[in-house]
Amino acid sequence: MSKCHIPLIERYRDRLPFAPGDPIVTLQEGSSPLLRAPVLSQMTGAEVRLKLEGANPTGSFKDRGMTCAVSAAVRDGAKAVICASTGNTAASSAAYAARAGITCAVIVPDGKIAAGKMAQTLMHGARVIALDGNFDHALALVRELTETHPIALVNSVNEFRIEGQKTAAFEILEDLEGDLDALFIPVGNAGNITAYWRGFTEMGASPRMFGLQAEGAAPLVLGHPVEHPETVASAIRIGNPARWEDAMDATTASRGSIRAVSDDEILAAYRLLASREGMFCEPASAASVAGLLKYGADGAERVVCVLTGRGLKDPETALENNDGVTIHCAAERAALEEAVLGDA
Ligand code: F0G
């Protein structure tokens, strides 16, 4: 079996909190591609690569954490998992719960999660609670609820999530020839930047960590929670990240920073990635590249931008923001010729 077909927990068992014989719930996550980005490299003067986390089974990096969190929950006898989510954690927890044969409830901000994520979560048979509130309200409530009910909380406050997600850092170091100088990564609840930093640290690496938040949802940049976070990047529409201290520790220790990018900058990077690099990610993922383009590589030679989720997750935003054209055409040769060859 090539290493690409090995489930994440098996591939990194020596560095994860699982013993041989523990039940493993897997959809063959991890081992995602590290793609060269020639256009971004030319634009920035650095050697830029994209970590394609959308290649995971449910289309986002959450699967790395979820295989660990759900496996541990099953090991501990849990019959149900629960999470608050802006969409991807919901889809991932629903899929792994389905695979494990346990139930799943997700609390999402009503009307604020992308259509693809909602479709996935419902298809996997989860109970979706559409909350009249944002992600921060949902997480606070679900944390309270799990204090008094025996339901496993699978948000990134769960240590197994961080343990699983740190493996992306291992893969980057294995795939690169030479050192990594800087990592650009979108930040919402701040679990993923915490996980990468743990992974790098465990391997003795210390790339500069640049976390990117959307301007309208940038508590870590402002230094205080944001009561009404707003951004087109719905995945990172979060005003009070649970892993606040961990994220600040990672950026301070690595001489990096958390910075903000506007929705326009996010959408420009989103279109550029799709139309020039051939890589369609979701808007939140494009925040990493927006940050690289806005602030530059800052002297870093070898750079990785993490593309956290697939473009198909959010078809509405794609249909409203693209460089393509649709030409309606009669089913007739001359009309087709004009449509194909004429001025668009
Ligand atoms: N990118 C995507 C596509 C996400 O879905 C998220 C978080 C992030 C980046 C930020 O990661 O929270 O670890 O800092 N999504 C969570 C969810 C909050 O519920 O799906 P983070």
mmCIF file of C-alpha atoms and ligand atoms in Angstrom:
data_model
loop_
_atom_site.group_PDB
_atom_site.id
_atom_site.type_symbol
_atom_site.label_atom_id
_atom_site.label_comp_id
_atom_site.label_asym_id
_atom_site.label_seq_id
_atom_site.Cartn_x
_atom_site.Cartn_y
_atom_site.Cartn_z
ATOM 1 C CA MET A 1 0.000 0.000 0.000
ATOM 2 C CA SER A 2 1.468 3.377 -0.949
ATOM 3 C CA LYS A 3 1.614 5.936 1.841
ATOM 4 C CA CYS A 4 -1.163 7.911 0.142
ATOM 5 C CA HIS A 5 -3.615 5.138 0.918
ATOM 6 C CA ILE A 6 -2.818 4.823 4.583
ATOM 7 C CA PRO A 7 -5.418 6.340 6.934
ATOM 8 C CA LEU A 8 -4.028 9.258 8.916
ATOM 9 C CA ILE A 9 -3.954 7.546 12.318
ATOM 10 C CA GLU A 10 -2.095 4.550 10.899
ATOM 11 C CA ARG A 11 0.380 6.711 8.991
ATOM 12 C CA TYR A 12 1.329 8.687 12.100
ATOM 13 C CA ARG A 13 0.433 6.241 14.860
ATOM 14 C CA ASP A 14 3.785 6.741 16.635
ATOM 15 C CA ARG A 15 2.997 10.448 17.060
ATOM 16 C CA LEU A 16 -0.717 10.220 17.915
ATOM 17 C CA PRO A 17 -2.495 9.203 21.145
ATOM 18 C CA PHE A 18 -3.800 5.840 19.892
ATOM 19 C CA ALA A 19 -2.657 2.364 20.829
ATOM 20 C CA PRO A 20 -2.598 -0.638 18.504
ATOM 21 C CA GLY A 21 -6.012 -2.291 18.758
ATOM 22 C CA ASP A 22 -7.930 0.938 19.432
ATOM 23 C CA PRO A 23 -11.002 1.254 17.197
ATOM 24 C CA ILE A 24 -10.259 3.579 14.296
ATOM 25 C CA VAL A 25 -12.948 5.491 12.424
ATOM 26 C CA THR A 26 -11.443 6.535 9.100
ATOM 27 C CA LEU A 27 -12.444 7.705 5.635
ATOM 28 C CA GLN A 28 -8.810 7.600 4.464
ATOM 29 C CA GLU A 29 -8.141 11.226 5.246
ATOM 30 C CA GLY A 30 -4.802 13.047 5.147
ATOM 31 C CA SER A 31 -1.866 12.647 2.741
ATOM 32 C CA SER A 32 -3.105 15.683 0.801
ATOM 33 C CA PRO A 33 -1.159 17.139 -2.144
ATOM 34 C CA LEU A 34 1.369 19.968 -1.844
ATOM 35 C CA LEU A 35 0.993 21.798 -5.151
ATOM 36 C CA ARG A 36 3.471 24.235 -6.671
ATOM 37 C CA ALA A 37 1.923 27.635 -7.444
ATOM 38 C CA PRO A 38 3.878 29.147 -10.351
ATOM 39 C CA VAL A 39 1.762 32.283 -10.720
ATOM 40 C CA LEU A 40 1.896 33.141 -7.026
ATOM 41 C CA SER A 41 5.613 32.352 -7.003
ATOM 42 C CA GLN A 42 6.185 34.788 -9.836
ATOM 43 C CA MET A 43 4.044 37.464 -8.200
ATOM 44 C CA THR A 44 5.775 37.237 -4.818
ATOM 45 C CA GLY A 45 9.347 36.205 -5.656
ATOM 46 C CA ALA A 46 9.044 33.263 -3.227
ATOM 47 C CA GLU A 47 8.708 29.548 -3.920
ATOM 48 C CA VAL A 48 5.010 29.172 -3.135
ATOM 49 C CA ARG A 49 3.150 25.909 -2.615
ATOM 50 C CA LEU A 50 -0.468 25.200 -1.759
ATOM 51 C CA LYS A 51 -1.455 22.536 0.788
ATOM 52 C CA LEU A 52 -4.660 21.167 -0.718
ATOM 53 C CA GLU A 53 -6.761 20.262 2.288
ATOM 54 C CA GLY A 54 -9.879 20.240 0.137
ATOM 55 C CA ALA A 55 -8.616 16.850 -1.088
ATOM 56 C CA ASN A 56 -9.734 15.276 2.197
ATOM 57 C CA PRO A 57 -12.818 13.000 2.077
ATOM 58 C CA THR A 58 -15.380 15.650 3.091
ATOM 59 C CA GLY A 59 -13.508 18.451 1.320
ATOM 60 C CA SER A 60 -11.812 20.181 4.242
ATOM 61 C CA PHE A 61 -8.960 19.836 6.752
ATOM 62 C CA LYS A 62 -11.465 19.021 9.492
ATOM 63 C CA ASP A 63 -11.277 15.321 8.571
ATOM 64 C CA ARG A 64 -7.755 15.069 10.028
ATOM 65 C CA GLY A 65 -9.072 16.142 13.411
ATOM 66 C CA MET A 66 -12.336 14.289 13.086
ATOM 67 C CA THR A 67 -10.842 10.833 12.492
ATOM 68 C CA CYS A 68 -9.071 11.266 15.845
ATOM 69 C CA ALA A 69 -11.936 12.913 17.753
ATOM 70 C CA VAL A 70 -14.546 10.371 16.613
ATOM 71 C CA SER A 71 -12.220 7.380 17.057
ATOM 72 C CA ALA A 72 -11.508 8.509 20.622
ATOM 73 C CA ALA A 73 -15.220 9.088 21.270
ATOM 74 C CA VAL A 74 -16.023 5.560 20.062
ATOM 75 C CA ARG A 75 -13.178 4.138 22.158
ATOM 76 C CA ASP A 76 -14.695 5.885 25.181
ATOM 77 C CA GLY A 77 -18.136 4.439 24.466
ATOM 78 C CA ALA A 78 -19.849 7.591 23.142
ATOM 79 C CA LYS A 79 -23.120 7.059 21.280
ATOM 80 C CA ALA A 80 -23.355 10.632 19.992
ATOM 81 C CA VAL A 81 -21.154 13.560 18.957
ATOM 82 C CA ILE A 82 -22.004 17.246 18.831
ATOM 83 C CA CYS A 83 -20.368 20.444 17.586
ATOM 84 C CA ALA A 84 -20.930 24.105 16.844
ATOM 85 C CA SER A 85 -19.931 24.951 13.314
ATOM 86 C CA THR A 86 -19.683 27.433 10.477
ATOM 87 C CA GLY A 87 -20.207 24.417 8.197
ATOM 88 C CA ASN A 88 -17.125 22.293 7.653
ATOM 89 C CA THR A 89 -16.883 20.829 11.133
ATOM 90 C CA ALA A 90 -20.577 19.987 10.807
ATOM 91 C CA ALA A 91 -20.067 18.145 7.505
ATOM 92 C CA SER A 92 -17.004 16.305 8.770
ATOM 93 C CA SER A 93 -18.489 15.260 12.125
ATOM 94 C CA ALA A 94 -21.665 14.093 10.374
ATOM 95 C CA ALA A 95 -19.646 11.941 7.953
ATOM 96 C CA TYR A 96 -17.450 10.326 10.620
ATOM 97 C CA ALA A 97 -20.452 9.752 12.905
ATOM 98 C CA ALA A 98 -22.261 8.066 10.015
ATOM 99 C CA ARG A 99 -19.227 5.882 9.431
ATOM 100 C CA ALA A 100 -19.057 4.990 13.135
ATOM 101 C CA GLY A 101 -22.785 4.295 13.360
ATOM 102 C CA ILE A 102 -23.382 6.885 16.065
ATOM 103 C CA THR A 103 -25.604 9.968 16.032
ATOM 104 C CA CYS A 104 -24.510 13.529 15.355
ATOM 105 C CA ALA A 105 -26.011 16.905 16.185
ATOM 106 C CA VAL A 106 -24.607 20.164 14.818
ATOM 107 C CA ILE A 107 -25.417 23.717 15.874
ATOM 108 C CA VAL A 108 -24.966 26.207 13.025
ATOM 109 C CA PRO A 109 -25.767 29.896 12.636
ATOM 110 C CA ASP A 110 -29.134 29.984 10.879
ATOM 111 C CA GLY A 111 -28.807 30.870 7.199
ATOM 112 C CA LYS A 112 -25.063 31.517 7.450
ATOM 113 C CA ILE A 113 -23.452 28.300 6.301
ATOM 114 C CA ALA A 114 -22.609 27.570 2.677
ATOM 115 C CA ALA A 115 -24.979 25.368 0.661
ATOM 116 C CA GLY A 116 -22.512 22.555 -0.029
ATOM 117 C CA LYS A 117 -21.775 22.122 3.671
ATOM 118 C CA MET A 118 -25.467 22.068 4.564
ATOM 119 C CA ALA A 119 -26.127 19.487 1.830
ATOM 120 C CA GLN A 120 -23.318 17.242 3.099
ATOM 121 C CA THR A 121 -24.368 17.453 6.730
ATOM 122 C CA LEU A 122 -27.984 16.582 5.942
ATOM 123 C CA MET A 123 -26.987 13.763 3.572
ATOM 124 C CA HIS A 124 -24.995 12.138 6.365
ATOM 125 C CA GLY A 125 -28.142 12.169 8.465
ATOM 126 C CA ALA A 126 -27.113 14.604 11.194
ATOM 127 C CA ARG A 127 -29.583 16.586 13.261
ATOM 128 C CA VAL A 128 -29.007 20.199 12.220
ATOM 129 C CA ILE A 129 -29.947 22.858 14.736
ATOM 130 C CA ALA A 130 -30.123 26.233 12.995
ATOM 131 C CA LEU A 131 -29.408 28.701 15.786
ATOM 132 C CA ASP A 132 -30.675 32.241 15.962
ATOM 133 C CA GLY A 133 -27.167 33.416 16.768
ATOM 134 C CA ASN A 134 -23.597 33.262 15.434
ATOM 135 C CA PHE A 135 -20.844 30.632 15.809
ATOM 136 C CA ASP A 136 -19.620 32.101 19.097
ATOM 137 C CA HIS A 137 -23.092 31.774 20.649
ATOM 138 C CA ALA A 138 -23.360 28.223 19.291
ATOM 139 C CA LEU A 139 -20.009 27.156 20.746
ATOM 140 C CA ALA A 140 -20.720 28.682 24.167
ATOM 141 C CA LEU A 141 -24.082 26.896 24.340
ATOM 142 C CA VAL A 142 -22.789 23.547 23.141
ATOM 143 C CA ARG A 143 -19.939 23.651 25.676
ATOM 144 C CA GLU A 144 -22.500 24.199 28.422
ATOM 145 C CA LEU A 145 -24.706 21.393 27.153
ATOM 146 C CA THR A 146 -21.905 18.819 27.053
ATOM 147 C CA GLU A 147 -21.027 19.574 30.682
ATOM 148 C CA THR A 148 -24.219 17.854 31.772
ATOM 149 C CA HIS A 149 -24.864 15.367 28.939
ATOM 150 C CA PRO A 150 -22.720 12.411 27.859
ATOM 151 C CA ILE A 151 -22.252 13.617 24.286
ATOM 152 C CA ALA A 152 -18.728 13.960 22.894
ATOM 153 C CA LEU A 153 -17.866 17.540 21.905
ATOM 154 C CA VAL A 154 -15.836 17.423 18.673
ATOM 155 C CA ASN A 155 -14.982 21.097 18.210
ATOM 156 C CA SER A 156 -11.292 21.997 18.236
ATOM 157 C CA VAL A 157 -11.476 22.569 22.011
ATOM 158 C CA ASN A 158 -11.195 18.749 21.915
ATOM 159 C CA GLU A 159 -7.463 17.862 22.086
ATOM 160 C CA PHE A 160 -7.871 14.964 19.648
ATOM 161 C CA ARG A 161 -8.831 17.466 16.948
ATOM 162 C CA ILE A 162 -5.529 19.327 17.383
ATOM 163 C CA GLU A 163 -3.577 16.063 17.477
ATOM 164 C CA GLY A 164 -5.086 14.944 14.173
ATOM 165 C CA GLN A 165 -4.666 18.279 12.436
ATOM 166 C CA LYS A 166 -0.993 18.599 13.397
ATOM 167 C CA THR A 167 -0.260 15.836 10.867
ATOM 168 C CA ALA A 168 -0.619 18.331 8.005
ATOM 169 C CA ALA A 169 2.563 19.979 9.278
ATOM 170 C CA PHE A 170 4.340 16.585 9.251
ATOM 171 C CA GLU A 171 3.315 16.031 5.632
ATOM 172 C CA ILE A 172 4.534 19.454 4.504
ATOM 173 C CA LEU A 173 7.951 18.852 6.074
ATOM 174 C CA GLU A 174 8.135 15.394 4.468
ATOM 175 C CA ASP A 175 7.115 16.668 1.018
ATOM 176 C CA LEU A 176 9.387 19.718 0.915
ATOM 177 C CA GLU A 177 12.995 19.417 -0.020
ATOM 178 C CA GLY A 178 14.597 21.837 2.397
ATOM 179 C CA ASP A 179 13.223 24.058 5.118
ATOM 180 C CA LEU A 180 9.858 25.759 5.218
ATOM 181 C CA ASP A 181 10.281 29.487 5.905
ATOM 182 C CA ALA A 182 6.687 30.677 6.273
ATOM 183 C CA LEU A 183 3.159 29.283 6.534
ATOM 184 C CA PHE A 184 0.084 31.355 5.623
ATOM 185 C CA ILE A 185 -3.131 30.015 7.106
ATOM 186 C CA PRO A 186 -6.693 31.299 7.591
ATOM 187 C CA VAL A 187 -7.793 31.674 11.215
ATOM 188 C CA GLY A 188 -11.307 31.351 12.622
ATOM 189 C CA ASN A 189 -11.632 29.493 15.903
ATOM 190 C CA ALA A 190 -7.807 29.204 15.818
ATOM 191 C CA GLY A 191 -7.609 25.425 16.193
ATOM 192 C CA ASN A 192 -5.796 24.804 12.940
ATOM 193 C CA ILE A 193 -2.970 27.317 13.414
ATOM 194 C CA THR A 194 -2.517 25.810 16.894
ATOM 195 C CA ALA A 195 -2.327 22.329 15.373
ATOM 196 C CA TYR A 196 0.200 23.229 12.644
ATOM 197 C CA TRP A 197 2.447 24.926 15.167
ATOM 198 C CA ARG A 198 2.316 21.846 17.394
ATOM 199 C CA GLY A 199 3.200 19.658 14.406
ATOM 200 C CA PHE A 200 6.113 21.825 13.324
ATOM 201 C CA THR A 201 7.409 22.125 16.878
ATOM 202 C CA GLU A 202 7.307 18.354 17.397
ATOM 203 C CA MET A 203 9.463 17.969 14.279
ATOM 204 C CA GLY A 204 11.920 20.652 15.380
ATOM 205 C CA ALA A 205 10.849 23.062 12.620
ATOM 206 C CA SER A 206 9.943 26.684 13.165
ATOM 207 C CA PRO A 207 8.515 28.391 10.076
ATOM 208 C CA ARG A 208 7.062 31.864 10.600
ATOM 209 C CA MET A 209 3.322 31.472 11.181
ATOM 210 C CA PHE A 210 1.139 34.070 9.479
ATOM 211 C CA GLY A 211 -2.528 33.741 10.428
ATOM 212 C CA LEU A 212 -5.116 35.574 8.370
ATOM 213 C CA GLN A 213 -8.487 36.784 9.556
ATOM 214 C CA ALA A 214 -11.215 38.569 7.626
ATOM 215 C CA GLU A 215 -11.304 42.292 8.423
ATOM 216 C CA GLY A 216 -14.890 42.108 9.735
ATOM 217 C CA ALA A 217 -14.063 39.123 11.949
ATOM 218 C CA ALA A 218 -10.554 39.875 13.202
ATOM 219 C CA PRO A 219 -10.562 39.642 17.016
ATOM 220 C CA LEU A 220 -6.949 38.455 17.166
ATOM 221 C CA VAL A 221 -5.813 41.479 15.184
ATOM 222 C CA LEU A 222 -7.918 43.929 17.189
ATOM 223 C CA GLY A 223 -7.031 42.344 20.522
ATOM 224 C CA HIS A 224 -10.643 42.016 21.651
ATOM 225 C CA PRO A 225 -13.676 39.859 20.754
ATOM 226 C CA VAL A 226 -15.890 41.037 17.908
ATOM 227 C CA GLU A 227 -19.557 40.931 18.872
ATOM 228 C CA HIS A 228 -21.007 40.918 15.361
ATOM 229 C CA PRO A 229 -18.446 39.265 13.051
ATOM 230 C CA GLU A 230 -19.178 39.663 9.331
ATOM 231 C CA THR A 231 -17.381 38.379 6.243
ATOM 232 C CA VAL A 232 -18.067 36.773 2.884
ATOM 233 C CA ALA A 233 -15.776 33.962 4.108
ATOM 234 C CA SER A 234 -18.527 32.359 6.210
ATOM 235 C CA ALA A 235 -16.217 29.586 7.478
ATOM 236 C CA ILE A 236 -14.200 32.123 9.495
ATOM 237 C CA ARG A 237 -17.072 34.358 10.605
ATOM 238 C CA ILE A 238 -15.982 34.054 14.242
ATOM 239 C CA GLY A 239 -15.628 36.815 16.829
ATOM 240 C CA ASN A 240 -14.196 35.050 19.862
ATOM 241 C CA PRO A 241 -11.847 32.162 18.988
ATOM 242 C CA ALA A 242 -11.612 29.345 21.532
ATOM 243 C CA ARG A 243 -7.885 28.828 20.828
ATOM 244 C CA TRP A 244 -7.033 32.519 21.242
ATOM 245 C CA GLU A 245 -3.987 32.082 23.528
ATOM 246 C CA ASP A 246 -2.605 29.148 21.540
ATOM 247 C CA ALA A 247 -2.773 31.120 18.298
ATOM 248 C CA MET A 248 -0.980 34.090 19.837
ATOM 249 C CA ASP A 249 1.680 31.774 21.302
ATOM 250 C CA ALA A 250 2.262 30.237 17.853
ATOM 251 C CA THR A 251 2.710 33.554 16.090
ATOM 252 C CA THR A 252 4.861 35.070 18.836
ATOM 253 C CA ALA A 253 7.126 32.044 19.152
ATOM 254 C CA SER A 254 7.591 31.800 15.374
ATOM 255 C CA ARG A 255 8.079 35.563 14.807
ATOM 256 C CA GLY A 256 4.947 35.652 12.697
ATOM 257 C CA SER A 257 1.681 37.505 13.204
ATOM 258 C CA ILE A 258 -2.078 37.499 12.794
ATOM 259 C CA ARG A 259 -3.169 39.983 10.150
ATOM 260 C CA ALA A 260 -6.398 41.029 8.474
ATOM 261 C CA VAL A 261 -7.512 40.912 4.849
ATOM 262 C CA SER A 262 -10.645 42.556 3.469
ATOM 263 C CA ASP A 263 -13.481 40.685 1.796
ATOM 264 C CA ASP A 264 -12.448 42.261 -1.528
ATOM 265 C CA GLU A 265 -8.895 40.995 -1.068
ATOM 266 C CA ILE A 266 -10.199 37.534 -0.169
ATOM 267 C CA LEU A 267 -12.412 37.438 -3.262
ATOM 268 C CA ALA A 268 -9.599 38.673 -5.516
ATOM 269 C CA ALA A 269 -7.328 35.870 -4.270
ATOM 270 C CA TYR A 270 -10.224 33.384 -4.608
ATOM 271 C CA ARG A 271 -10.677 34.313 -8.284
ATOM 272 C CA LEU A 272 -6.957 34.388 -8.997
ATOM 273 C CA LEU A 273 -6.415 30.927 -7.526
ATOM 274 C CA ALA A 274 -9.205 29.500 -9.655
ATOM 275 C CA SER A 275 -8.561 31.364 -12.902
ATOM 276 C CA ARG A 276 -4.739 31.423 -12.911
ATOM 277 C CA GLU A 277 -3.558 28.515 -10.754
ATOM 278 C CA GLY A 278 -6.468 26.207 -11.626
ATOM 279 C CA MET A 279 -7.274 25.687 -7.968
ATOM 280 C CA PHE A 280 -10.849 26.284 -6.765
ATOM 281 C CA CYS A 281 -10.953 26.667 -2.986
ATOM 282 C CA GLU A 282 -13.585 28.121 -0.710
ATOM 283 C CA PRO A 283 -13.429 31.840 0.200
ATOM 284 C CA ALA A 284 -12.031 31.350 3.726
ATOM 285 C CA SER A 285 -9.152 29.337 2.278
ATOM 286 C CA ALA A 286 -8.269 32.151 -0.112
ATOM 287 C CA ALA A 287 -7.608 34.386 2.921
ATOM 288 C CA SER A 288 -4.194 32.730 3.237
ATOM 289 C CA VAL A 289 -3.245 33.702 -0.307
ATOM 290 C CA ALA A 290 -4.835 37.150 0.084
ATOM 291 C CA GLY A 291 -2.509 37.666 3.048
ATOM 292 C CA LEU A 292 0.555 36.573 1.089
ATOM 293 C CA LEU A 293 -0.346 38.932 -1.764
ATOM 294 C CA LYS A 294 -1.131 41.844 0.552
ATOM 295 C CA TYR A 295 1.789 41.640 2.959
ATOM 296 C CA GLY A 296 4.357 39.817 0.822
ATOM 297 C CA ALA A 297 6.552 36.877 1.731
ATOM 298 C CA ASP A 298 8.611 39.095 4.048
ATOM 299 C CA GLY A 299 11.923 37.615 2.952
ATOM 300 C CA ALA A 300 10.730 34.006 3.153
ATOM 301 C CA GLU A 301 12.035 31.828 0.339
ATOM 302 C CA ARG A 302 9.893 28.761 0.738
ATOM 303 C CA VAL A 303 6.242 29.448 1.514
ATOM 304 C CA VAL A 304 3.153 27.273 1.966
ATOM 305 C CA CYS A 305 -0.398 28.628 1.877
ATOM 306 C CA VAL A 306 -2.985 26.297 3.381
ATOM 307 C CA LEU A 307 -6.116 25.924 1.236
ATOM 308 C CA THR A 308 -8.396 24.626 3.943
ATOM 309 C CA GLY A 309 -11.497 23.697 1.943
ATOM 310 C CA ARG A 310 -12.808 22.946 -1.548
ATOM 311 C CA GLY A 311 -14.486 25.513 -3.764
ATOM 312 C CA LEU A 312 -17.577 23.376 -4.293
ATOM 313 C CA LYS A 313 -18.457 23.859 -0.644
ATOM 314 C CA ASP A 314 -19.815 27.306 -1.442
ATOM 315 C CA PRO A 315 -21.380 27.416 -4.913
ATOM 316 C CA GLU A 316 -23.326 30.631 -4.241
ATOM 317 C CA THR A 317 -20.233 32.737 -3.617
ATOM 318 C CA ALA A 318 -18.572 31.223 -6.683
ATOM 319 C CA LEU A 319 -21.531 31.986 -8.935
ATOM 320 C CA GLU A 320 -21.513 35.611 -7.744
ATOM 321 C CA ASN A 321 -17.742 36.178 -8.045
ATOM 322 C CA ASN A 322 -16.033 34.762 -11.087
ATOM 323 C CA ASP A 323 -14.203 35.679 -14.244
ATOM 324 C CA GLY A 324 -16.129 33.278 -16.473
ATOM 325 C CA VAL A 325 -18.896 34.147 -18.933
ATOM 326 C CA THR A 326 -22.135 32.395 -19.799
ATOM 327 C CA ILE A 327 -23.492 32.976 -23.299
ATOM 328 C CA HIS A 328 -27.020 31.768 -23.983
ATOM 329 C CA CYS A 329 -27.222 30.305 -27.431
ATOM 330 C CA ALA A 330 -29.819 29.016 -29.884
ATOM 331 C CA ALA A 331 -29.294 25.397 -30.984
ATOM 332 C CA GLU A 332 -28.080 26.391 -34.405
ATOM 333 C CA ARG A 333 -24.676 26.494 -36.121
ATOM 334 C CA ALA A 334 -24.303 30.213 -36.916
ATOM 335 C CA ALA A 335 -25.400 31.231 -33.430
ATOM 336 C CA LEU A 336 -22.933 28.762 -31.908
ATOM 337 C CA GLU A 337 -20.112 30.080 -34.091
ATOM 338 C CA GLU A 338 -20.815 33.603 -32.888
ATOM 339 C CA ALA A 339 -21.070 32.433 -29.274
ATOM 340 C CA VAL A 340 -17.739 30.595 -29.424
ATOM 341 C CA LEU A 341 -15.715 33.007 -31.544
ATOM 342 C CA GLY A 342 -17.410 36.413 -31.149
ATOM 343 C CA ASP A 343 -16.605 39.072 -28.551
ATOM 344 C CA ALA A 344 -17.761 37.912 -25.156
HETATM 345 N N1 F0G B 1 -10.902 27.467 6.666
HETATM 346 C C1 F0G B 1 -12.057 26.783 6.621
HETATM 347 C C2 F0G B 1 -12.531 26.316 5.286
HETATM 348 C C3 F0G B 1 -12.780 26.515 7.797
HETATM 349 O O1 F0G B 1 -13.906 25.827 7.725
HETATM 350 C C4 F0G B 1 -12.283 27.002 9.026
HETATM 351 C C5 F0G B 1 -13.020 26.764 10.269
HETATM 352 C C6 F0G B 1 -11.077 27.701 9.022
HETATM 353 C C7 F0G B 1 -10.416 27.910 7.832
HETATM 354 C C8 F0G B 1 -10.453 28.214 10.272
HETATM 355 O O2 F0G B 1 -9.946 27.186 11.058
HETATM 356 O O3 F0G B 1 -11.277 27.547 13.110
HETATM 357 O O4 F0G B 1 -9.245 26.120 13.135
HETATM 358 O O5 F0G B 1 -9.060 28.593 12.881
HETATM 359 N N2 F0G B 1 -14.160 26.240 10.331
HETATM 360 C C9 F0G B 1 -14.857 25.844 11.571
HETATM 361 C C10 F0G B 1 -16.123 25.089 11.254
HETATM 362 C C11 F0G B 1 -15.011 26.934 12.549
HETATM 363 O O6 F0G B 1 -17.061 25.090 12.062
HETATM 364 O O7 F0G B 1 -16.183 24.456 10.213
HETATM 365 P P1 F0G B 1 -9.861 27.366 12.642
#
